[in-house]
mmCIF file of C-alpha atoms in Angstrom:
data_model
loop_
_atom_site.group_PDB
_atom_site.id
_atom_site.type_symbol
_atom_site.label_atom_id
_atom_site.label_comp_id
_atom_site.label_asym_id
_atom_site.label_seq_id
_atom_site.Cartn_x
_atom_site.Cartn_y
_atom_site.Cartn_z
ATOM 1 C CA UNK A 1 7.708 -5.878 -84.322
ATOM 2 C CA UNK A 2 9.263 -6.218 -80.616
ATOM 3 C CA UNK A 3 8.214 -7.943 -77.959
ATOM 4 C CA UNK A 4 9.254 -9.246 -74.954
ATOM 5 C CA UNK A 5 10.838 -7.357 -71.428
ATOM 6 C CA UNK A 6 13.431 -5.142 -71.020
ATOM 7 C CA UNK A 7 14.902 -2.603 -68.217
ATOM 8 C CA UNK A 8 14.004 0.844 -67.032
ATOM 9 C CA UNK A 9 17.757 1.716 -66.518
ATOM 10 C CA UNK A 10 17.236 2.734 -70.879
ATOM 11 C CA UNK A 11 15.949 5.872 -69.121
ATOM 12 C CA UNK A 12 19.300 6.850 -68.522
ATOM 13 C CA UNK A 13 19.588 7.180 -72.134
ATOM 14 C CA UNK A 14 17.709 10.063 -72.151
ATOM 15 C CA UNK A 15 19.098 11.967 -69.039
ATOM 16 C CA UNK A 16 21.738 11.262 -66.852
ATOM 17 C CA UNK A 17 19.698 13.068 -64.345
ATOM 18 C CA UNK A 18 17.141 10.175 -62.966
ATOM 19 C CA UNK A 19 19.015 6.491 -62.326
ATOM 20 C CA UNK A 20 16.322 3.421 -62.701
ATOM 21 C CA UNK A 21 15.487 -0.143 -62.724
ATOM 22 C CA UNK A 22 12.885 -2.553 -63.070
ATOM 23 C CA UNK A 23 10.850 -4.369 -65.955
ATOM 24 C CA UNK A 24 9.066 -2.681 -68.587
ATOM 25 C CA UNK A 25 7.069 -5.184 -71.064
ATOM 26 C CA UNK A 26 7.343 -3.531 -74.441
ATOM 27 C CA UNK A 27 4.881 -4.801 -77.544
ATOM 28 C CA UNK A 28 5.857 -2.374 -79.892
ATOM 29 C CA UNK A 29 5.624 -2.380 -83.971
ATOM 30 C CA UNK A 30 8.057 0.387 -85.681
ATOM 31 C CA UNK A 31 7.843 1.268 -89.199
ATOM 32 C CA UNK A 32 9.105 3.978 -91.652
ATOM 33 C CA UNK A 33 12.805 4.527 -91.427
ATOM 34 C CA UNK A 34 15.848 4.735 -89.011
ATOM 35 C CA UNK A 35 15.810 8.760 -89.977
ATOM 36 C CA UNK A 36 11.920 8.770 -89.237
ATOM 37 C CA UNK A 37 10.085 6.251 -87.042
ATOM 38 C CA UNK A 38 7.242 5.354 -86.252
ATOM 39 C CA UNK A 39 7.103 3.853 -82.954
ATOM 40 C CA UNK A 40 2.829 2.475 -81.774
ATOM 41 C CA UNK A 41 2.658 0.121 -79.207
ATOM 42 C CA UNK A 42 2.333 -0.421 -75.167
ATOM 43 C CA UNK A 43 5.293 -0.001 -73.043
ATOM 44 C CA UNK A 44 4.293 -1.429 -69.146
ATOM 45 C CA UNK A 45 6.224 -0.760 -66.187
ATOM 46 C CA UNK A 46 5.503 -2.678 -63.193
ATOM 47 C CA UNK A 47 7.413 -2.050 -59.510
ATOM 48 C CA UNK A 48 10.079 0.296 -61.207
ATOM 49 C CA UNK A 49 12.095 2.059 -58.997
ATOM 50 C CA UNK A 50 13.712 5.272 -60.234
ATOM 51 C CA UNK A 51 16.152 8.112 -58.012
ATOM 52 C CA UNK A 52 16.808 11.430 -58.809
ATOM 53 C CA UNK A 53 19.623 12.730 -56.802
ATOM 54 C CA UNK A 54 18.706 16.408 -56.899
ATOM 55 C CA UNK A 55 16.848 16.917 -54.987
ATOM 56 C CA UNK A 56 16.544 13.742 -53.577
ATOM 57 C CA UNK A 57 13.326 11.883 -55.124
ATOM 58 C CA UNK A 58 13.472 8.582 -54.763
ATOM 59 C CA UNK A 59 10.624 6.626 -56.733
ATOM 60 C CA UNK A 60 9.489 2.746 -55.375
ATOM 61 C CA UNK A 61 6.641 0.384 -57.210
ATOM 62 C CA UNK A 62 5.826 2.415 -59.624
ATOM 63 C CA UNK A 63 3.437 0.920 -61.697
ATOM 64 C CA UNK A 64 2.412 2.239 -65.404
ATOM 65 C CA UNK A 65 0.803 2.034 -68.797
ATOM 66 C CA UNK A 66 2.496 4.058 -71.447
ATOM 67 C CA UNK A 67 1.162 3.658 -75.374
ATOM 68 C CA UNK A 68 2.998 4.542 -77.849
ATOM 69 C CA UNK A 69 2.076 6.927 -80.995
ATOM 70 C CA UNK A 70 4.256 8.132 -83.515
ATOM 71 C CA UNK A 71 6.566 10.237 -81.087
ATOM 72 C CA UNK A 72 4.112 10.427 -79.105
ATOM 73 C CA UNK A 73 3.605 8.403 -75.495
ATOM 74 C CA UNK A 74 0.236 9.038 -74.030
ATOM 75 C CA UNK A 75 0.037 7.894 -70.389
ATOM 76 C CA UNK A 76 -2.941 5.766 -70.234
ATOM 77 C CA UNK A 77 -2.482 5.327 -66.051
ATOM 78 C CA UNK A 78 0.502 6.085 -63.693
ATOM 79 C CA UNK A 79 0.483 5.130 -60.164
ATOM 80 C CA UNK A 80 4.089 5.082 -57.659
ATOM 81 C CA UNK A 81 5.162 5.941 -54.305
ATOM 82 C CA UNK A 82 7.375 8.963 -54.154
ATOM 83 C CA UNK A 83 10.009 9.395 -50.619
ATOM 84 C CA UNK A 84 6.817 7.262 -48.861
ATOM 85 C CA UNK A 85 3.690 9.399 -50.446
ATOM 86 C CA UNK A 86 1.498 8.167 -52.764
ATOM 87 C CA UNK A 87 1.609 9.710 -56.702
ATOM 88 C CA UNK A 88 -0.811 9.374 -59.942
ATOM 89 C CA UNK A 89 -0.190 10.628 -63.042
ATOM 90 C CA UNK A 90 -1.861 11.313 -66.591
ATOM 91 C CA UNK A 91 -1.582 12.960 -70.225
ATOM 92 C CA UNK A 92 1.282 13.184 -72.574
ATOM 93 C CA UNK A 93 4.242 13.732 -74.387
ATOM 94 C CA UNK A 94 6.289 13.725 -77.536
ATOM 95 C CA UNK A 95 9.672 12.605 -77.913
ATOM 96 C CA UNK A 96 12.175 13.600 -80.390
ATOM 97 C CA UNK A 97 15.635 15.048 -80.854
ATOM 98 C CA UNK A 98 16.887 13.582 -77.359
ATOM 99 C CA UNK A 99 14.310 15.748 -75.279
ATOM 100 C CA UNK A 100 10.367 16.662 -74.427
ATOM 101 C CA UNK A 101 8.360 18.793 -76.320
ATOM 102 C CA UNK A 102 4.556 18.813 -76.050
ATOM 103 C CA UNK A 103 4.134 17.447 -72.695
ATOM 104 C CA UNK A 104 1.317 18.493 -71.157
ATOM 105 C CA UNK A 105 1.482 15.781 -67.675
ATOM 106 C CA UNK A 106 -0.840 16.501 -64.461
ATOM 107 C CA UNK A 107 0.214 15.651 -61.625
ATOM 108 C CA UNK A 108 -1.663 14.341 -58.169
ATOM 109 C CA UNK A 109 0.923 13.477 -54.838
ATOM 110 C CA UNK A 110 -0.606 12.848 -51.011
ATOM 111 C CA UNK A 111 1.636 12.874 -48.183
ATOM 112 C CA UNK A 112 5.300 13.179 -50.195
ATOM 113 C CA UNK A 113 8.689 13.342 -47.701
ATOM 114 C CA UNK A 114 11.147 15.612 -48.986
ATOM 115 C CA UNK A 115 14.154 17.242 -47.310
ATOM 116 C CA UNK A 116 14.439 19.939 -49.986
ATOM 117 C CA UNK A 117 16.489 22.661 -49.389
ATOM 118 C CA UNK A 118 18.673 20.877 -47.462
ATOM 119 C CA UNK A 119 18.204 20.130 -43.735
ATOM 120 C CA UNK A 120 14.197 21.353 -44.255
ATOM 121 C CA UNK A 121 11.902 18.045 -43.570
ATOM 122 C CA UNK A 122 8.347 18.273 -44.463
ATOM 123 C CA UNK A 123 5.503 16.569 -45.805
ATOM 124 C CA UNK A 124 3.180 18.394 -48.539
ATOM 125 C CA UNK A 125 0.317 17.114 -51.016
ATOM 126 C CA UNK A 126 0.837 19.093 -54.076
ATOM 127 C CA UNK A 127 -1.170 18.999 -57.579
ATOM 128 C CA UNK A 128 0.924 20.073 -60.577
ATOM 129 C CA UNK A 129 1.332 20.297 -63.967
ATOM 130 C CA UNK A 130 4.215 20.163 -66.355
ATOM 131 C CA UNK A 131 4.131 21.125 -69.749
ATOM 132 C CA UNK A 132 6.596 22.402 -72.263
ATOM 133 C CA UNK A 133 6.890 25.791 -72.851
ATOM 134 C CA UNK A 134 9.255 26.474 -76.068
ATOM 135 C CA UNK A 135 12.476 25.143 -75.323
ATOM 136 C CA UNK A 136 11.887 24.678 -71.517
ATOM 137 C CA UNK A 137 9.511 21.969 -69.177
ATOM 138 C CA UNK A 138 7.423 24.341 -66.744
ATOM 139 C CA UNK A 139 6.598 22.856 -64.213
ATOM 140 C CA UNK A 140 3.297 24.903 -62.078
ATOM 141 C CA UNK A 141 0.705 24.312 -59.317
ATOM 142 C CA UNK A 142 0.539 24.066 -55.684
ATOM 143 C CA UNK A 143 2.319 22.792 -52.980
ATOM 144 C CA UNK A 144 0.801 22.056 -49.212
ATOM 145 C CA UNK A 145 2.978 21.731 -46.857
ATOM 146 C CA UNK A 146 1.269 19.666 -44.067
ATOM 147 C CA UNK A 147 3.811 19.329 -41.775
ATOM 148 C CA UNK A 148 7.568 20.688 -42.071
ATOM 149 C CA UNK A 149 10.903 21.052 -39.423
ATOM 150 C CA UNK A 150 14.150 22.516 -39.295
ATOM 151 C CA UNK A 151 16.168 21.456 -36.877
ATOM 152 C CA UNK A 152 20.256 21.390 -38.492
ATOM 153 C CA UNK A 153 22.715 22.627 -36.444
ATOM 154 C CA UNK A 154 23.706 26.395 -38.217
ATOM 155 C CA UNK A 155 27.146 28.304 -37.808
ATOM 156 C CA UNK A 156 27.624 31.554 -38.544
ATOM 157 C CA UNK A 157 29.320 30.777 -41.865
ATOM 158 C CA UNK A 158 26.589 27.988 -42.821
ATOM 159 C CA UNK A 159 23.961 30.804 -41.724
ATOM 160 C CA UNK A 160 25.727 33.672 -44.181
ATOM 161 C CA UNK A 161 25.317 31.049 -46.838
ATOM 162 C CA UNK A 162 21.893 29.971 -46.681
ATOM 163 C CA UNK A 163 20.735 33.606 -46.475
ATOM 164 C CA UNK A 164 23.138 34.715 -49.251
ATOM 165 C CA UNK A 165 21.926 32.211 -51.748
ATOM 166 C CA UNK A 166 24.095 30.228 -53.910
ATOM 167 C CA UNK A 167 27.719 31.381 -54.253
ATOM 168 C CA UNK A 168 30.080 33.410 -56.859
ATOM 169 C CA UNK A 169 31.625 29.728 -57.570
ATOM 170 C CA UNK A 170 28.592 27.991 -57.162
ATOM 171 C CA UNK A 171 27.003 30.154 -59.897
ATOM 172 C CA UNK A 172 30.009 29.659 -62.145
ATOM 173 C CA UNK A 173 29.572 25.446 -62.137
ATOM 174 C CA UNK A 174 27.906 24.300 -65.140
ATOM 175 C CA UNK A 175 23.913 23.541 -64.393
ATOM 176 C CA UNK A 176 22.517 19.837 -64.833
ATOM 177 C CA UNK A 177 21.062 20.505 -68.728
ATOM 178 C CA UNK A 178 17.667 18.541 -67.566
ATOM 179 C CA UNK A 179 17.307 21.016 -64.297
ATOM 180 C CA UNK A 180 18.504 23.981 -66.135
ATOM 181 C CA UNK A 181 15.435 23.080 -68.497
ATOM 182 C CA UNK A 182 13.042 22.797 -65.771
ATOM 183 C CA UNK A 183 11.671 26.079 -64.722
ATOM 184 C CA UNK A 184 9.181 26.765 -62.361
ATOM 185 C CA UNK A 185 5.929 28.368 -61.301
ATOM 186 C CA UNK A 186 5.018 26.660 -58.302
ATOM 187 C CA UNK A 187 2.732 28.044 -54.740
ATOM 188 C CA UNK A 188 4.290 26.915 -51.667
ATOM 189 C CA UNK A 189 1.828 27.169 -49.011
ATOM 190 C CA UNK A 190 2.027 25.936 -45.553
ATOM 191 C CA UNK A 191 -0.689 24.345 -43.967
ATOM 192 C CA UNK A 192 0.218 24.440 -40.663
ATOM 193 C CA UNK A 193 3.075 26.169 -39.284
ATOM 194 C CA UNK A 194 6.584 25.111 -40.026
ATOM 195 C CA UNK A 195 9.014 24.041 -36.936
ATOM 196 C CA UNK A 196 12.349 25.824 -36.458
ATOM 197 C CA UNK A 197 14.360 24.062 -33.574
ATOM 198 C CA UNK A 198 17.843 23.851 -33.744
ATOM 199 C CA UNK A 199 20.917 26.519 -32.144
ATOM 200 C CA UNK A 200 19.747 29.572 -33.358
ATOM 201 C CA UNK A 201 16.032 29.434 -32.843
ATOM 202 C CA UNK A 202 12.863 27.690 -31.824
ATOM 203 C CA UNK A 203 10.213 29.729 -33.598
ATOM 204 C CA UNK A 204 6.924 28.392 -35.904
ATOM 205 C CA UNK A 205 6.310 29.948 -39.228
ATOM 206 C CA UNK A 206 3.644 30.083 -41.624
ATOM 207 C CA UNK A 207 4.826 30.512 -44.880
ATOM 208 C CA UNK A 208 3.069 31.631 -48.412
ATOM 209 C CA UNK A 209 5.656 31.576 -51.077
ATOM 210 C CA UNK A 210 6.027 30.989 -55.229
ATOM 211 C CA UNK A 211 8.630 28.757 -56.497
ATOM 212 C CA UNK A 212 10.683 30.421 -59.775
ATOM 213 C CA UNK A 213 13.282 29.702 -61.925
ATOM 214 C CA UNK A 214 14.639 26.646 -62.480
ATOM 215 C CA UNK A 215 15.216 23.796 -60.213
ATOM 216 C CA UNK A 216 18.692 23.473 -59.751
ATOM 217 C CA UNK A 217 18.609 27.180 -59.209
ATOM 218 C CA UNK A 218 15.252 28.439 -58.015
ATOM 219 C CA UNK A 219 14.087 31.910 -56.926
ATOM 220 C CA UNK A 220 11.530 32.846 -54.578
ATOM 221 C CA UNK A 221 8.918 35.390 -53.704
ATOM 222 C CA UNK A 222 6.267 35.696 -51.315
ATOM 223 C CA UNK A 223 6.752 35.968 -47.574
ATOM 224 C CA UNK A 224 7.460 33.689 -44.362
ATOM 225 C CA UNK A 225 5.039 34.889 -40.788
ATOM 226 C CA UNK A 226 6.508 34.381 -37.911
ATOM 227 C CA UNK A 227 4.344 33.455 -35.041
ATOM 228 C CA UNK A 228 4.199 35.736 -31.770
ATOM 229 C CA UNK A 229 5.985 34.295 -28.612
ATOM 230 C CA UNK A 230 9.232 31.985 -30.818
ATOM 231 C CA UNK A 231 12.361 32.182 -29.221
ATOM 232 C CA UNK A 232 15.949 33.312 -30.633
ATOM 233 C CA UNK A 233 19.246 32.801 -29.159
ATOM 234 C CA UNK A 234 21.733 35.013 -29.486
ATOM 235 C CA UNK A 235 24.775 35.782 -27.719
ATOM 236 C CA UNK A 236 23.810 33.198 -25.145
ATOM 237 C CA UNK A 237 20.670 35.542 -24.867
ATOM 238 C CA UNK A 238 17.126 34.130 -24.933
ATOM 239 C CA UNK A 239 14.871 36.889 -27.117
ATOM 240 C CA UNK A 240 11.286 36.158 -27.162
ATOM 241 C CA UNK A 241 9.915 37.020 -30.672
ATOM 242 C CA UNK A 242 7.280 40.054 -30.889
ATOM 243 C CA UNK A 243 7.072 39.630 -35.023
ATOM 244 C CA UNK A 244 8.580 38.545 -37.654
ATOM 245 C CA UNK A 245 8.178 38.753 -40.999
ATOM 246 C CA UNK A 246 10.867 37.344 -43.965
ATOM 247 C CA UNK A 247 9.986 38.697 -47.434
ATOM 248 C CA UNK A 248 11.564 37.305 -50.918
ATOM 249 C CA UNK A 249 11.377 39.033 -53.845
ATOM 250 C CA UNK A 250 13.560 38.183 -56.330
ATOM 251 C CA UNK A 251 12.248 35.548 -58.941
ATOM 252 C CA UNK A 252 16.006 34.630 -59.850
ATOM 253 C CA UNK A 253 17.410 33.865 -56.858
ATOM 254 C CA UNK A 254 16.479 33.401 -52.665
ATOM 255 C CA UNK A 255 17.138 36.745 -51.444
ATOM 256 C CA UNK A 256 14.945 36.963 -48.217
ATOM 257 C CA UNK A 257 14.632 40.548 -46.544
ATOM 258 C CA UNK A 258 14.173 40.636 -42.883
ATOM 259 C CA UNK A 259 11.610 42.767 -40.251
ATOM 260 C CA UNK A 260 11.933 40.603 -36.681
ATOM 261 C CA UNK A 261 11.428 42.480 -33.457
ATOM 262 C CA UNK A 262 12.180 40.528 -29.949
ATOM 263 C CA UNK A 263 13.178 41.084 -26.483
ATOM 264 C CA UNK A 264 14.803 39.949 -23.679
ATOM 265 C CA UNK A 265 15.314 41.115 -20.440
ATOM 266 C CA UNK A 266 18.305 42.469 -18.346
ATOM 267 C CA UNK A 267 19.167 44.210 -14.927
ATOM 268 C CA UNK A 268 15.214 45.108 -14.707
ATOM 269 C CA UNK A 269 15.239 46.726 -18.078
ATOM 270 C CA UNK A 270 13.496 45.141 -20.514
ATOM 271 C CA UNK A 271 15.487 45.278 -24.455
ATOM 272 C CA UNK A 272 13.854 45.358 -27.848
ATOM 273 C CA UNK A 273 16.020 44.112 -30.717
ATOM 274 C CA UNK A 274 14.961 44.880 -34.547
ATOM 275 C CA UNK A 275 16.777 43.688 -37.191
ATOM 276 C CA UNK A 276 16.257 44.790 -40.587
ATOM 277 C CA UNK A 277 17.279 44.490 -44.060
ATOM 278 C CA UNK A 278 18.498 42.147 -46.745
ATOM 279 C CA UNK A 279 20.040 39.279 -46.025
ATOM 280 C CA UNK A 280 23.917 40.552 -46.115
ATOM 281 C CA UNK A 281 23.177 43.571 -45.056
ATOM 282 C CA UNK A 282 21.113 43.498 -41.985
ATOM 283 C CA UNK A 283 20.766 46.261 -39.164
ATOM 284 C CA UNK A 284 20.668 45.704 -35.617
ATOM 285 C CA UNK A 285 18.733 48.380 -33.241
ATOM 286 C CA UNK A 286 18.507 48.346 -29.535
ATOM 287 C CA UNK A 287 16.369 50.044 -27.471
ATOM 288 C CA UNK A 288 15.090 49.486 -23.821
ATOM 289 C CA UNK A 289 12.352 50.849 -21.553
ATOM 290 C CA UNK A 290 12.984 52.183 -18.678
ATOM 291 C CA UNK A 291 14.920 54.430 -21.924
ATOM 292 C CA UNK A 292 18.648 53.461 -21.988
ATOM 293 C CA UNK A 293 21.527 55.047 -25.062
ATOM 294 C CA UNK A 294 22.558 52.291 -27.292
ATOM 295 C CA UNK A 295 25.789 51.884 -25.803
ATOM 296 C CA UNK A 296 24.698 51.603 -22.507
ATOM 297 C CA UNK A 297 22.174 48.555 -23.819
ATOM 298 C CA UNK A 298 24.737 46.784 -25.219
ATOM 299 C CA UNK A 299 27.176 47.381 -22.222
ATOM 300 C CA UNK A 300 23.899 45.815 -20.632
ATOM 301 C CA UNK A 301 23.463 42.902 -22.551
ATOM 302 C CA UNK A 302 27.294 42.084 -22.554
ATOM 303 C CA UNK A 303 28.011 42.703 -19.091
ATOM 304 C CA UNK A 304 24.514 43.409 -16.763
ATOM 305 C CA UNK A 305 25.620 46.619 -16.209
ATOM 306 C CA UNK A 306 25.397 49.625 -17.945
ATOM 307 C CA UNK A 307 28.559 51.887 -18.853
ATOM 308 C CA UNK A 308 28.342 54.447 -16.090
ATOM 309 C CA UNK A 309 28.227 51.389 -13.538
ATOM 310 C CA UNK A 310 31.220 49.435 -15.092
ATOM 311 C CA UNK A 311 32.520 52.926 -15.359
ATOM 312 C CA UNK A 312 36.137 53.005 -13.540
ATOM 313 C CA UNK A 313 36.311 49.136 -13.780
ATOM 314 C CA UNK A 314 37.176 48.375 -16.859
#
């Protein structure tokens, strides 16, 4: 029979993926034998503070009562603050051969901070549930996002990357073995609309998207709306968005397909831009009214004057 106190850093036992600290008061009886145990009891955790790294979850006062069952651990109440929201938690799990298996854990958070991918800021309720399906945790449910910004600085090569997805070398690095178990089947919905304001743009979307894969390398589907009247800047050009619509599709990997139209104005002519296409592979189509050739746009856009006028003074 043990009782007495010990620390919640013997989590990192388990998984080198979550860091923690903090008393847990442990009356527990074990029986049967050091091949099979049998472990009934209470373990209680009181202002435990836990951080997982990736993707930056940081967990403060967390306050619990776990008891004990065979390999079991039922989770008789679970209450914490998560990155400044507030988090409760009930059901179950079993424990044996170093990992989860039977976990079926519901999952309740209000007003959660996360800057997940990185540079995106928002704050979301969400109400999920993770259980174990064969050898992998699913994790499923929905996401609100109440209030989300962008506003990182993005360079062309920074921009190539976030739109291409992970890279040839990125793919090649081992995965963390606890993300690379966690797959997911979560709806990302957006509540209000979602702040772009940084170099590029300052547009407002309106997003309804499903979280796949796994975490540490997720895929998406669904589509991103966005709203009438944004602004882009390119080419030290202001273009005043007409629509915009980013689609994902792939439930592997963030692969976002584009359909924007916007325009800007030049020399009295007024220049619609639509880009199209995969993200890698985008087109880029001028056209103008009063009706100009393509050449002559750009010529307009570069210079204020169209070819035949610059014609001579090159």
């Amino acid at each position: 029979r043990l009782t007495g106190n010990a620390d919640a850093a013997l989590i990192a036992l388990a998984t080198e993926a979550v860091r923690a600290r903090g008393p847990i008061n442990l009356n527990v009886a074990v029986t049967g034998t050091a091949r099979a145990p049998n472990v009934t009891g209470t373990a209680q955790l009181s202002g435990v503070q836990m951080a997982i790294p990736t993707p930056g979850i940081q967990v403060d006062d967390l306050d619990a009562l776990l008891r004990l069952a065979g390999q079991r651990i039922e989770i008789e109440r679970l209450s914490t603050l998560v990155n400044g929201g507030t988090v409760t938690a009930d059901g179950g799990f079993a424990w044996a051969a170093g990992g989860l298996s039977n976990a079926t854990i519901s999952i309740e958070a209000k007003d959660v901070y996360l800057n997940y991918p990185q540079g995106l800021n928002t704050v979301s309720d969400a109400s999920l549930r993770l259980r174990t399906r064969q050898n992998d945790l699913l994790l499923a449910g929905k996401v609100t996002v109440l209030d989300g910004i962008y506003r990182e600085q993005l360079t062309l090569d920074r921009l190539l990357s976030l739109s291409r997805g992970r890279s040839a070398e990125a793919l090649e690095q081992p995965e963390n073995p606890f993300l690379a178990r966690l797959r997911m089947n979560v709806e990302v919905e957006s509540e209000s609309p979602v702040v772009v304001d940084n170099n590029l743009a300052r547009i407002q979307a309106l997003a309804n998207l499903r979280v796949t894969n796994t975490l540490a390398r997720p895929g998406l589907t669904g589509r991103i709306d966005i709203e009438e009247g944004g602004e882009l800047y390119l080419a030290q050009r202001t273009y005043t968005v007409q629509r915009g619509i980013v689609q994902f599709t792939d439930e592997r990997r963030i692969q976002p397909s584009f359909d924007v139209q916007a325009t800007t104005e030049s020399a009295n002519f007024e220049i619609t831009l639509a880009l199209t296409g995969e993200a890698g592979r985008i087109e880029a189509q001028f056209t103008s009214q009063p009706p100009l050739s393509e050449p002559d746009i750009i010529s307009l856009l570069l210079t204020g004057r169209t070819l035949q006028d610059i014609r001579g003074s090159e």
